Short mmCIF file of C-alpha atoms and ligand atoms in Angstrom, two decimals:
data_model
loop_
_atom_site.label_atom_id
_atom_site.label_comp_id
_atom_site.label_asym_id
_atom_site.label_seq_id
_atom_site.Cartn_x
_atom_site.Cartn_y
_atom_site.Cartn_z
CA UNK I 12 1.46 -2.67 -7.60
CA UNK I 13 1.78 -1.28 -11.08
CA UNK I 14 4.63 0.82 -9.97
CA UNK I 15 7.42 -1.66 -9.53
CA UNK I 16 8.36 -0.78 -13.10
CA UNK I 17 10.91 1.94 -13.43
CA UNK I 18 11.25 2.70 -9.79
CA UNK I 19 14.80 1.95 -9.10
CA UNK I 20 17.41 4.32 -10.26
CA UNK I 21 20.80 2.96 -11.05
CA UNK I 22 22.67 2.68 -7.81
CA UNK I 23 25.97 4.35 -7.02
CA UNK I 24 27.70 1.04 -7.47
CA UNK I 25 26.76 0.94 -11.11
CA UNK I 26 28.67 4.12 -11.71
CA UNK I 27 31.55 2.76 -9.75
CA UNK I 28 31.87 -0.19 -12.10
CA UNK I 29 30.93 1.85 -15.17
CA UNK I 30 33.02 3.66 -17.80
CA UNK I 31 35.82 5.12 -15.75
CA UNK I 32 36.17 2.09 -13.49
CA UNK I 33 39.61 1.29 -14.84
CA UNK I 34 41.03 4.51 -13.43
CA UNK I 35 39.24 4.26 -10.16
CA UNK I 36 40.94 2.76 -7.11
CA UNK I 37 38.87 0.08 -5.41
CA UNK I 38 38.46 1.99 -2.18
CA UNK I 39 36.92 5.10 -3.74
CA UNK I 40 33.44 5.88 -4.95
CA UNK I 41 32.19 8.38 -7.49
CA UNK I 42 29.23 10.39 -6.25
CA UNK I 43 26.27 9.83 -8.59
CA UNK I 44 25.17 13.40 -7.96
CA UNK I 45 28.26 15.65 -8.14
CA UNK I 46 30.61 13.06 -9.74
CA UNK I 47 33.40 13.72 -7.24
CA UNK I 48 35.57 10.84 -6.12
CA UNK I 49 35.87 10.17 -2.45
CA UNK I 50 37.27 7.33 -0.39
CA UNK I 51 34.70 4.89 0.92
CA UNK I 52 36.08 5.43 4.41
CA UNK I 53 35.47 9.17 4.20
CA UNK I 54 31.94 8.68 2.90
CA UNK I 55 31.17 6.18 5.64
CA UNK I 56 32.57 8.50 8.27
CA UNK I 57 30.19 11.18 6.97
CA UNK I 58 27.15 8.89 7.57
CA UNK I 59 27.22 7.73 3.95
CA UNK I 60 26.55 11.24 2.73
CA UNK I 61 28.74 12.77 0.00
CA UNK I 62 31.03 15.27 1.79
CA UNK I 63 30.95 17.53 -1.29
CA UNK I 64 27.31 17.81 -2.30
CA UNK I 65 25.31 16.13 0.45
CA UNK I 66 24.05 13.24 -1.67
CA UNK I 67 22.53 10.62 0.65
CA UNK I 68 23.66 7.12 -0.31
CA UNK I 69 21.21 4.30 0.31
CA UNK I 70 22.17 2.32 3.40
CA UNK I 71 21.21 -1.09 4.77
CA UNK I 72 18.99 -1.59 7.81
CA UNK I 73 21.77 -2.54 10.31
CA UNK I 74 23.89 0.38 9.20
CA UNK I 75 20.90 2.66 9.80
CA UNK I 76 20.26 1.21 13.24
CA UNK I 77 23.90 1.76 14.26
CA UNK I 78 23.57 5.36 13.11
CA UNK I 79 20.34 6.08 14.99
CA UNK I 80 20.18 3.92 18.11
CA UNK I 81 22.31 4.23 21.23
CA UNK I 82 25.24 1.77 21.18
CA UNK I 83 24.13 -1.75 22.18
CA UNK I 84 20.56 -0.61 22.83
CA UNK I 85 18.97 -2.40 19.87
CA UNK I 86 17.11 -5.59 20.69
CA UNK I 87 15.77 -7.34 17.60
CA UNK I 88 12.20 -8.68 17.63
CA UNK I 89 10.18 -10.96 15.35
CA UNK I 90 13.14 -12.02 13.22
CA UNK I 91 11.77 -15.54 13.64
CA UNK I 92 9.00 -14.53 11.19
CA UNK I 93 10.42 -15.61 7.85
CA UNK I 94 9.23 -15.36 4.24
CA UNK I 95 8.02 -18.38 2.34
CA UNK I 96 7.18 -19.08 -1.25
CA UNK I 97 3.58 -20.04 -0.56
CA UNK I 98 2.29 -19.44 -4.10
CA UNK I 99 5.29 -21.30 -5.59
CA UNK I 100 5.99 -18.30 -7.79
CA UNK I 101 8.66 -18.71 -10.50
CA UNK I 102 12.19 -18.07 -9.14
CA UNK I 103 10.92 -16.60 -5.87
CA UNK I 104 12.57 -19.17 -3.61
CA UNK I 105 15.88 -18.54 -5.38
CA UNK I 106 15.35 -14.80 -5.16
CA UNK I 107 14.79 -15.00 -1.42
CA UNK I 108 17.94 -17.07 -1.01
CA UNK I 109 20.01 -14.67 -3.12
CA UNK I 110 18.71 -11.67 -1.20
CA UNK I 111 19.51 -13.33 2.11
CA UNK I 112 23.04 -14.16 0.98
CA UNK I 113 23.66 -10.69 -0.45
CA UNK I 114 22.39 -8.79 2.60
CA UNK I 115 22.77 -11.14 5.56
CA UNK I 116 19.12 -10.38 6.36
CA UNK I 117 16.16 -12.75 6.37
CA UNK I 118 13.63 -10.16 5.21
CA UNK I 119 13.32 -6.60 3.91
CA UNK I 120 12.61 -5.15 7.34
CA UNK I 121 14.41 -5.30 10.68
CA UNK I 122 12.29 -4.68 13.80
CA UNK I 123 13.08 -4.24 17.45
CA UNK I 124 13.36 -1.91 20.40
CA UNK I 125 16.11 0.59 21.06
CA UNK I 126 16.87 3.84 22.79
CA UNK I 127 17.78 7.06 21.02
CA UNK I 128 19.74 9.41 23.26
CA UNK I 129 18.23 7.54 26.19
CA UNK I 130 14.63 7.68 24.90
CA UNK I 131 13.07 4.22 24.48
CA UNK I 132 11.20 3.35 21.27
CA UNK I 133 10.17 0.55 18.96
CA UNK I 134 11.94 0.69 15.63
CA UNK I 135 11.45 -0.78 12.18
CA UNK I 136 13.92 -0.22 9.37
CA UNK I 137 13.29 -1.39 5.83
CA UNK I 138 16.19 -2.54 3.68
CA UNK I 139 15.92 -1.66 -0.02
CA UNK I 140 18.68 -4.15 -0.87
CA UNK I 141 16.36 -7.07 -0.04
CA UNK I 142 14.18 -7.60 -3.15
CA UNK I 143 13.74 -3.83 -3.51
CA UNK I 144 12.47 -3.59 0.05
CA UNK I 145 9.23 -5.07 -1.15
CA UNK I 146 6.48 -5.98 1.28
CA UNK I 147 5.34 -9.59 1.46
CA UNK I 148 3.54 -11.50 4.22
CA UNK I 149 6.56 -11.70 6.54
CA UNK I 150 7.34 -7.98 6.22
CA UNK I 151 3.72 -7.13 6.98
CA UNK I 152 3.60 -9.57 9.88
CA UNK I 153 6.81 -8.27 11.46
CA UNK I 154 5.67 -4.65 11.27
CA UNK I 155 2.14 -5.44 12.49
CA UNK I 156 3.58 -7.34 15.46
CA UNK I 157 5.88 -4.43 16.24
CA UNK I 158 2.95 -2.00 16.40
CA UNK I 159 0.95 -4.40 18.58
CA UNK I 160 3.96 -4.84 20.87
CA UNK I 161 4.55 -1.09 21.01
CA UNK I 162 0.88 -0.45 21.83
CA UNK I 163 1.03 -2.99 24.68
CA UNK I 164 4.33 -1.60 26.01
CA UNK I 165 3.29 2.02 25.46
CA UNK I 166 6.29 2.67 23.25
CA UNK I 167 6.51 5.18 20.41
CA UNK I 168 7.33 3.72 16.98
CA UNK I 169 10.00 5.10 14.67
CA UNK I 170 9.81 3.63 11.16
CA UNK I 171 12.28 4.02 8.29
CA UNK I 172 10.67 3.21 4.96
CA UNK I 173 12.58 2.08 1.85
CA UNK I 174 10.51 0.05 -0.55
CA UNK I 175 9.39 -0.50 -4.11
CA UNK I 176 5.93 -1.48 -2.83
CA UNK I 177 4.14 -4.78 -2.61
CA UNK I 178 6.04 -8.01 -3.37
CA UNK I 179 4.36 -9.40 -6.46
CA UNK I 180 5.81 -12.87 -5.93
CA UNK I 181 3.33 -13.24 -3.05
CA UNK I 182 0.41 -12.07 -5.16
CA UNK I 183 -2.68 -10.77 -3.42
CA UNK I 184 -1.30 -11.73 0.00
CA UNK I 185 1.27 -8.95 -0.33
CA UNK I 186 -1.42 -6.37 -1.19
CA UNK I 187 -3.36 -7.33 1.94
CA UNK I 188 -0.36 -6.50 4.14
CA UNK I 189 -1.13 -2.84 3.45
CA UNK I 190 -4.48 -3.23 5.21
CA UNK I 191 -3.03 -5.44 7.94
CA UNK I 192 -0.31 -2.97 8.90
CA UNK I 193 -2.74 -0.02 8.64
CA UNK I 194 -4.96 -1.75 11.19
CA UNK I 195 -2.05 -2.20 13.58
CA UNK I 196 -0.94 1.42 13.09
CA UNK I 197 -4.48 2.56 13.91
CA UNK I 198 -4.64 0.56 17.12
CA UNK I 199 -1.28 1.87 18.29
CA UNK I 200 -2.51 5.38 17.50
CA UNK I 201 -5.78 4.90 19.38
CA UNK I 202 -3.75 3.77 22.38
CA UNK I 203 -2.10 7.20 22.25
CA UNK I 204 1.17 6.03 20.77
CA UNK I 205 3.46 8.30 18.76
CA UNK I 206 4.44 7.10 15.28
CA UNK I 207 7.16 8.91 13.36
CA UNK I 208 8.01 7.82 9.83
CA UNK I 209 11.25 8.65 8.09
CA UNK I 210 10.90 8.27 4.33
CA UNK I 211 14.18 7.23 2.76
CA UNK I 212 15.17 6.59 -0.84
CA UNK I 213 13.07 5.02 -2.37
CA UNK I 214 9.62 4.97 -0.72
CA UNK I 215 7.00 4.06 -3.31
CA UNK I 216 3.96 1.99 -4.23
CA UNK I 217 2.03 0.13 -1.58
CA UNK I 218 4.27 1.29 1.25
CA UNK I 219 3.62 4.94 0.34
CA UNK I 220 -0.09 4.09 0.04
CA UNK I 221 -0.13 2.68 3.57
CA UNK I 222 2.10 2.99 6.62
CA UNK I 223 4.67 5.44 5.19
CA UNK I 224 1.96 8.11 5.03
CA UNK I 225 0.28 7.21 8.32
CA UNK I 226 2.80 8.71 10.74
CA UNK I 227 1.77 11.39 13.22
CA UNK I 228 4.92 13.08 12.01
CA UNK I 229 6.39 12.33 8.60
CA UNK I 230 10.05 13.14 7.97
CA UNK I 231 12.14 12.46 4.88
CA UNK I 232 15.79 12.44 3.92
CA UNK I 233 16.85 15.04 1.33
CA UNK I 234 16.22 14.10 -2.31
CA UNK I 235 14.64 10.74 -1.38
CA UNK I 236 12.32 9.39 -4.08
CA UNK I 237 8.83 9.37 -2.56
CA UNK I 238 5.72 8.60 -4.59
CA UNK I 239 2.93 6.17 -5.39
CA UNK I 240 3.24 5.26 -9.08
CA UNK I 241 6.53 4.64 -10.87
CA UNK I 242 7.84 7.47 -13.03
CA UNK I 243 7.95 5.32 -16.13
CA UNK I 244 4.34 4.21 -15.61
CA UNK I 245 3.25 7.84 -15.28
CA UNK I 246 5.15 8.84 -18.40
CA UNK I 247 3.54 5.95 -20.29
CA UNK I 248 0.09 6.98 -19.03
CA UNK I 249 0.40 10.69 -19.75
CA UNK I 250 2.88 10.56 -22.68
CA UNK I 251 4.81 13.44 -21.14
CA UNK I 252 8.22 13.71 -19.56
CA UNK I 253 8.23 14.47 -15.87
CA UNK I 254 10.21 17.27 -14.23
CA UNK I 255 13.49 16.20 -12.62
CA UNK I 256 12.39 16.93 -9.04
CA UNK I 257 9.11 15.01 -9.45
CA UNK I 258 8.35 12.70 -6.50
CA UNK I 259 11.34 13.91 -4.50
CA UNK I 260 11.13 14.58 -0.77
CA UNK I 261 11.25 18.28 -1.70
CA UNK I 262 8.25 17.82 -4.05
CA UNK I 263 6.32 16.07 -1.26
CA UNK I 264 7.14 18.88 1.18
CA UNK I 265 6.05 21.52 -1.33
CA UNK I 266 2.72 19.75 -1.90
CA UNK I 267 2.02 19.38 1.79
CA UNK I 268 2.49 15.63 2.29
CA UNK I 269 5.43 15.56 4.70
CA UNK I 270 6.31 17.57 7.79
CA UNK I 271 10.03 18.15 7.33
CA UNK I 272 13.15 17.15 5.44
CA UNK I 273 15.93 16.26 7.82
CA UNK I 274 19.50 15.64 6.64
CA UNK I 275 20.98 12.40 7.89
CA UNK I 276 23.52 14.25 10.04
CA UNK I 277 20.67 15.68 12.11
CA UNK I 278 18.27 12.73 12.16
CA UNK I 279 19.34 11.21 15.45
CA UNK I 280 19.04 14.45 17.42
CA UNK I 281 15.74 15.29 15.66
CA UNK I 282 14.22 11.92 16.53
CA UNK I 283 15.54 12.10 20.10
CA UNK I 284 14.01 15.56 20.42
CA UNK I 285 10.62 14.36 19.19
CA UNK I 286 10.67 11.36 21.52
CA UNK I 287 11.53 13.61 24.44
CA UNK I 288 8.80 16.12 23.53
CA UNK I 289 6.18 13.37 23.51
CA UNK I 290 7.50 11.73 26.68
CA UNK I 291 6.65 14.84 28.71
CA UNK I 292 8.32 16.97 31.33
CA UNK I 293 10.50 14.38 33.05
CA UNK I 294 12.26 13.64 29.77
CA UNK I 295 13.24 17.23 29.08
CA UNK E 5 -5.35 -20.93 -18.63
CA UNK E 6 -8.41 -20.43 -16.44
CA UNK E 7 -7.09 -17.28 -14.77
CA UNK E 8 -6.44 -15.57 -18.10
CA UNK E 9 -9.97 -16.36 -19.33
CA UNK E 10 -11.37 -14.81 -16.18
CA UNK E 11 -9.14 -11.78 -16.57
CA UNK E 12 -10.55 -11.23 -20.06
CA UNK E 13 -14.11 -11.74 -18.82
CA UNK E 14 -13.53 -9.30 -15.95
CA UNK E 15 -12.36 -6.65 -18.40
CA UNK E 16 -14.91 -7.32 -21.15
CA UNK E 17 -16.49 -4.17 -22.51
CA UNK E 18 -20.02 -5.63 -22.45
CA UNK E 19 -19.79 -6.51 -18.77
CA UNK E 20 -22.16 -4.52 -16.52
CA UNK E 21 -20.40 -1.62 -14.83
CA UNK E 22 -21.06 -0.21 -11.37
CA UNK E 23 -23.95 2.07 -12.42
CA UNK E 24 -25.95 -0.93 -13.62
CA UNK E 25 -25.62 -2.57 -10.19
CA UNK E 26 -26.52 0.68 -8.43
CA UNK E 27 -29.73 0.98 -10.50
CA UNK E 28 -30.65 -2.62 -9.85
CA UNK E 29 -29.67 -3.00 -6.18
CA UNK E 30 -30.79 0.28 -4.64
CA UNK E 31 -33.99 2.32 -4.68
CA UNK E 32 -34.59 6.06 -4.30
CA UNK E 33 -30.91 6.85 -4.65
CA UNK E 34 -29.31 10.25 -4.58
CA UNK E 35 -25.79 10.56 -5.90
CA UNK E 36 -23.57 12.70 -3.67
CA UNK E 37 -20.65 14.53 -5.23
CA UNK E 38 -17.30 15.95 -4.26
CA UNK E 39 -14.56 15.50 -1.69
CA UNK E 40 -15.09 19.02 -0.18
CA UNK E 41 -11.36 19.62 -0.62
CA UNK E 42 -10.53 19.78 -4.29
CA UNK E 43 -13.12 18.42 -6.71
CA UNK E 44 -15.41 15.65 -7.83
CA UNK E 45 -13.93 12.50 -9.35
CA UNK E 46 -16.21 10.96 -12.00
CA UNK E 47 -14.41 7.61 -11.64
CA UNK E 48 -15.61 7.27 -8.05
CA UNK E 49 -19.35 7.35 -7.49
CA UNK E 50 -21.10 7.63 -4.18
CA UNK E 51 -24.52 8.22 -2.78
CA UNK E 52 -27.34 7.13 -0.50
CA UNK E 53 -30.37 4.99 -1.11
CA UNK E 54 -32.36 1.99 0.04
CA UNK E 55 -31.24 -1.60 -0.07
CA UNK E 56 -34.65 -3.15 0.49
CA UNK E 57 -35.76 -1.68 3.82
CA UNK E 58 -32.24 -0.68 4.79
CA UNK E 59 -30.86 2.84 4.26
CA UNK E 60 -27.30 2.49 2.93
CA UNK E 61 -24.40 4.45 1.52
CA UNK E 62 -22.90 3.17 -1.70
CA UNK E 63 -19.44 3.82 -3.09
CA UNK E 64 -18.50 2.55 -6.54
CA UNK E 65 -15.73 2.77 -9.09
CA UNK E 66 -17.33 3.33 -12.49
CA UNK E 67 -15.42 2.42 -15.66
CA UNK E 68 -18.06 3.73 -18.07
CA UNK E 69 -20.14 1.67 -20.48
CA UNK E 70 -19.47 3.53 -23.75
CA UNK E 71 -16.38 5.08 -25.27
CA UNK E 72 -17.52 8.54 -24.31
CA UNK E 73 -18.39 7.45 -20.77
CA UNK E 74 -15.12 5.56 -20.38
CA UNK E 75 -13.20 8.72 -21.19
CA UNK E 76 -15.34 10.79 -18.83
CA UNK E 77 -14.83 8.18 -16.08
CA UNK E 78 -11.07 8.09 -16.68
CA UNK E 79 -11.47 4.34 -17.43
CA UNK E 80 -12.31 3.70 -13.81
CA UNK E 81 -8.97 4.93 -12.47
CA UNK E 82 -9.76 7.13 -9.45
CA UNK E 83 -7.72 10.13 -8.42
CA UNK E 84 -6.96 11.23 -4.86
CA UNK E 85 -10.16 13.29 -4.74
CA UNK E 86 -12.06 10.10 -5.56
CA UNK E 87 -10.62 8.28 -2.56
CA UNK E 88 -11.27 11.34 -0.40
CA UNK E 89 -14.88 11.54 -1.60
CA UNK E 90 -15.29 7.85 -0.76
CA UNK E 91 -13.93 8.43 2.73
CA UNK E 92 -16.14 11.46 3.28
CA UNK E 93 -19.22 9.44 2.40
CA UNK E 94 -18.14 6.49 4.53
CA UNK E 95 -17.65 8.74 7.55
CA UNK E 96 -21.05 10.28 6.90
CA UNK E 97 -22.50 6.75 6.83
CA UNK E 98 -20.81 6.05 10.15
CA UNK E 99 -22.42 9.11 11.72
CA UNK E 100 -25.89 7.95 10.68
CA UNK E 101 -25.24 4.26 11.35
CA UNK E 102 -25.76 3.31 7.71
CA UNK E 103 -24.01 0.24 6.32
CA UNK E 104 -21.72 0.85 3.35
CA UNK E 105 -21.66 -1.12 0.09
CA UNK E 106 -18.53 -0.65 -2.05
CA UNK E 107 -18.47 -1.82 -5.66
CA UNK E 108 -14.91 -2.34 -6.91
CA UNK E 109 -14.03 -2.26 -10.60
CA UNK E 110 -10.67 -0.71 -11.50
CA UNK E 111 -7.42 -1.57 -13.18
CA UNK E 112 -5.83 0.59 -10.48
CA UNK E 113 -5.61 4.06 -9.00
CA UNK E 114 -4.76 6.69 -11.62
CA UNK E 115 -1.04 6.98 -12.35
CA UNK E 116 -0.61 10.60 -13.40
CA UNK E 117 1.31 13.71 -12.52
CA UNK E 118 -1.70 15.48 -10.98
CA UNK E 119 -2.60 12.41 -8.92
CA UNK E 120 0.91 12.41 -7.43
CA UNK E 121 0.79 16.15 -6.76
CA UNK E 122 -2.42 15.70 -4.82
CA UNK E 123 -1.13 12.72 -2.88
CA UNK E 124 -2.48 9.49 -4.37
CA UNK E 125 -0.47 7.49 -1.86
CA UNK E 126 -1.60 9.58 1.09
CA UNK E 127 -5.26 9.39 0.01
CA UNK E 128 -5.25 5.59 -0.18
CA UNK E 129 -3.24 5.29 3.04
CA UNK E 130 -5.82 7.39 4.84
CA UNK E 131 -8.68 5.23 3.55
CA UNK E 132 -6.98 2.06 4.78
CA UNK E 133 -6.43 3.56 8.21
CA UNK E 134 -9.93 5.03 8.55
CA UNK E 135 -11.86 2.12 7.04
CA UNK E 136 -10.19 -0.23 9.49
CA UNK E 137 -11.85 1.65 12.34
CA UNK E 138 -15.08 2.79 10.70
CA UNK E 139 -17.88 2.03 13.15
CA UNK E 140 -20.43 0.85 10.62
CA UNK E 141 -20.51 -2.37 8.59
CA UNK E 142 -18.79 -2.35 5.20
CA UNK E 143 -19.14 -4.94 2.45
CA UNK E 144 -17.02 -4.64 -0.71
CA UNK E 145 -17.99 -6.46 -3.89
CA UNK E 146 -15.41 -6.88 -6.65
CA UNK E 147 -17.67 -6.74 -9.72
CA UNK E 148 -14.92 -6.78 -12.36
CA UNK E 149 -11.30 -5.86 -11.83
CA UNK E 150 -9.77 -5.42 -8.40
CA UNK E 151 -6.58 -3.63 -9.34
CA UNK E 152 -4.08 -3.36 -6.53
CA UNK E 153 -4.03 -0.46 -4.01
CA UNK E 154 -6.61 1.38 -6.09
CA UNK E 155 -9.11 -1.38 -5.30
CA UNK E 156 -8.02 -1.91 -1.69
CA UNK E 157 -8.66 1.82 -1.09
CA UNK E 158 -12.40 0.97 -0.91
CA UNK E 159 -12.11 -2.67 0.11
CA UNK E 160 -11.05 -2.69 3.76
CA UNK E 161 -14.34 -4.35 4.62
CA UNK E 162 -16.03 -6.77 7.01
CA UNK E 163 -16.86 -9.04 4.07
CA UNK E 164 -15.51 -9.15 0.53
CA UNK E 165 -17.50 -10.76 -2.26
CA UNK E 166 -16.10 -11.70 -5.65
CA UNK E 167 -18.30 -12.06 -8.67
CA UNK E 168 -17.67 -15.41 -10.31
CA UNK E 169 -15.38 -14.00 -13.00
CA UNK E 170 -14.01 -11.02 -11.12
CA UNK E 171 -10.26 -10.84 -10.47
CA UNK E 172 -8.23 -9.23 -7.70
CA UNK E 173 -4.51 -8.69 -8.10
CA UNK E 174 -1.50 -6.95 -6.59
CA UNK E 175 -0.22 -5.97 -10.04
CA UNK E 176 -1.63 -6.20 -13.55
CA UNK E 177 -0.61 -9.54 -15.08
CA UNK E 178 0.84 -7.50 -17.99
CA UNK E 179 3.05 -5.55 -15.60
CA UNK E 180 4.08 -8.74 -13.84
CA UNK E 181 4.90 -10.50 -17.13
CA UNK E 182 7.11 -7.68 -18.30
CA UNK E 183 9.01 -7.64 -15.01
CA UNK E 184 9.42 -11.38 -14.50
CA UNK E 185 9.79 -12.58 -18.07
CA UNK E 186 10.59 -9.26 -19.75
CA UNK E 187 7.80 -10.29 -22.09
CA UNK E 188 4.31 -8.82 -21.99
CA UNK E 189 3.19 -11.87 -24.01
CA UNK E 190 3.45 -14.01 -20.88
CA UNK E 191 0.27 -12.49 -19.44
CA UNK E 192 -1.58 -15.80 -19.19
CA UNK E 193 1.26 -17.39 -17.19
CA UNK E 194 1.51 -14.32 -14.98
CA UNK E 195 -2.24 -14.36 -14.34
CA UNK E 196 -2.01 -18.01 -13.33
CA UNK E 197 0.94 -17.51 -10.98
CA UNK E 198 -0.42 -14.36 -9.35
CA UNK E 199 -3.55 -16.22 -8.21
CA UNK E 200 -6.20 -13.67 -9.15
CA UNK E 201 -9.48 -15.60 -9.39
CA UNK E 202 -12.50 -15.59 -7.10
CA UNK E 203 -11.70 -19.15 -5.98
CA UNK E 204 -8.12 -18.08 -5.17
CA UNK E 205 -9.44 -15.20 -3.03
CA UNK E 206 -11.62 -17.53 -0.98
CA UNK E 207 -8.78 -20.02 -0.59
CA UNK E 208 -6.32 -17.31 0.52
CA UNK E 209 -8.79 -15.74 2.97
CA UNK E 210 -9.15 -12.52 0.98
CA UNK E 211 -12.85 -12.98 0.15
CA UNK E 212 -15.76 -14.73 1.86
CA UNK E 213 -18.20 -15.27 -0.99
CA UNK E 214 -18.34 -15.94 -4.70
CA UNK E 215 -21.44 -14.47 -6.39
CA UNK E 216 -22.68 -16.39 -9.43
CA UNK E 217 -22.92 -14.32 -12.62
CA UNK E 218 -26.00 -14.31 -14.78
CA UNK E 219 -25.97 -11.20 -16.93
CA UNK E 220 -28.84 -12.47 -19.09
CA UNK E 221 -31.06 -12.29 -16.05
CA UNK E 222 -29.32 -9.40 -14.39
CA UNK E 223 -32.33 -8.45 -12.24
CA UNK E 224 -32.45 -11.96 -10.75
CA UNK E 225 -28.72 -11.98 -10.20
CA UNK E 226 -28.89 -8.65 -8.39
CA UNK E 227 -31.85 -9.83 -6.32
CA UNK E 228 -29.70 -12.68 -5.01
CA UNK E 229 -26.81 -10.31 -4.38
CA UNK E 230 -29.14 -7.95 -2.53
CA UNK E 231 -30.42 -10.75 -0.30
CA UNK E 232 -26.87 -11.82 0.46
CA UNK E 233 -25.92 -8.24 1.39
CA UNK E 234 -29.00 -7.86 3.60
CA UNK E 235 -28.33 -11.10 5.39
CA UNK E 236 -24.66 -10.26 6.04
CA UNK E 237 -25.52 -6.71 7.13
CA UNK E 238 -28.10 -8.11 9.56
CA UNK E 239 -25.47 -10.34 11.11
CA UNK E 240 -22.86 -7.55 11.27
CA UNK E 241 -25.30 -4.99 12.68
CA UNK E 242 -26.20 -7.40 15.48
CA UNK E 243 -22.64 -7.15 16.81
CA UNK E 244 -21.53 -4.45 19.25
CA UNK E 245 -19.34 -1.96 17.33
CA UNK E 246 -16.22 -2.96 19.26
CA UNK E 247 -16.69 -6.58 18.35
CA UNK E 248 -17.31 -5.79 14.71
CA UNK E 249 -14.07 -3.77 14.56
CA UNK E 250 -12.22 -6.53 16.37
CA UNK E 251 -13.42 -9.03 13.77
CA UNK E 252 -12.53 -6.71 10.89
CA UNK E 253 -9.03 -6.32 12.31
CA UNK E 254 -8.69 -10.06 12.87
CA UNK E 255 -9.87 -10.69 9.31
CA UNK E 256 -6.97 -8.75 7.78
CA UNK E 257 -4.56 -9.63 10.58
CA UNK E 258 -4.79 -13.29 9.64
CA UNK E 259 -4.09 -12.83 5.90
CA UNK E 260 -0.60 -13.79 4.84
CA UNK E 261 1.61 -16.85 4.83
CA UNK E 262 5.00 -17.00 6.48
CA UNK E 263 7.19 -19.32 8.48
CA UNK E 264 7.78 -18.98 12.15
CA UNK E 265 11.02 -20.44 13.43
CA UNK E 266 11.49 -21.56 17.01
CA UNK E 267 14.16 -19.22 18.33
CA UNK E 268 12.76 -15.76 18.88
ZN1 ZN O 301 31.31 17.14 -5.68
ZN1 ZN O 302 28.39 14.38 -4.25
#
């Protein structure tokens, strides 16, 4: 999509290695929001949220699953669906290999089943570290299969989005994944299935314009970037600077596009509560 | 650089825009305005009329055919209210069992502050979800540019046609060039690599038909297009609704290329 440009803010790591790096011990991190230093261990213990200001660090898919699912309940599905460089796009094969080595993942989404406080569900978690969490054929296929599986097994789906949009290295095939996944979401919905999306930083482009916005209930983490077009593209189009809170989760809540903002510390109990509510009396 | 030539042809200012096709393809039309929620988007046209003996609903992205018109039509970049108008008219078509013809010609959905405030992403997402289960046949024709999600928002169809020189792309080749090569001058290479031509669409399973262009004899060209639409609508209308939806789902479900390793 046009919006891959200018989407990704500098990560926390950049600050870590930036100007004051010489003074900074290796096991601490400077918060990109409040600039406080904190040990990595303390941040991790606080669910990768800054203990001072509540800034939510981006986290990888496995880290997220450990945070949300009951211990040892996650069973991965469809990880045998792997990306390929079918259009032989410049540097894409290398990019896939680099992303795999850097993250230990084979694609930008991890799918499976799990329980959350005893409530069974199907789960997909996107990983923004893998080529900006972009959606190519394999990402679309994994998520579509998960919805089909969940419809057949009568499982609710919880989806964590984190993506820059479509993966341009797969050309038009990546755009079509938006329609493919939308179809699978619709069928799961028609079968009566619950779909809860959790929009995490950043959720943009083709993912926003498809399954991120198709949940029965749409949650977001505080301050997550959520939007369709990239900020830089909008500024180029309109020749005006955008307000600082533009396209934040708070902006989306204010304009009526999400149901609630839930801090990471309360996500697990919130999701468990929703699953229980939709499971009926016996689950109470 | 065949792809780049086609890109230029698809964007050419003297190329017929959607309104010309609407005048030529349909009779006794009435344009229908507004999304009933916020406003009326001049970039997205819609209405009812006759395709031969068949009552139809048409939806079209109009770029404008003069400078003044292009400004009024926002250069064919629809806003959320445009996608919502399109969906309203498609659901009306479903109620009255009218087939839907969508004419696609956009560089993309509008990228502006107001579009974000009114939920551009949500509007397109809703169209994808609802079009996938719309119980009436839909055929989308890319008549010029098929720009990304802004095009797909009216192209979740039973059949997709590409005009001979039309293009369909996930990102503008300019945008792609500046990301991959940090050089907007690499547009031709980007266009080639992105695979944007009508022939590419057929090869990749994204489109079924390529419609020959003949703008000198536009009436004849549109007559052929009309006959093609009527013949495909006849075939689609013969199917039970469930089967048509199943085929539409299978159509998109099968698009994409990936590996599948043994161990699950
Ligand atoms: Zn602080
Ligand atoms: Zn902080």
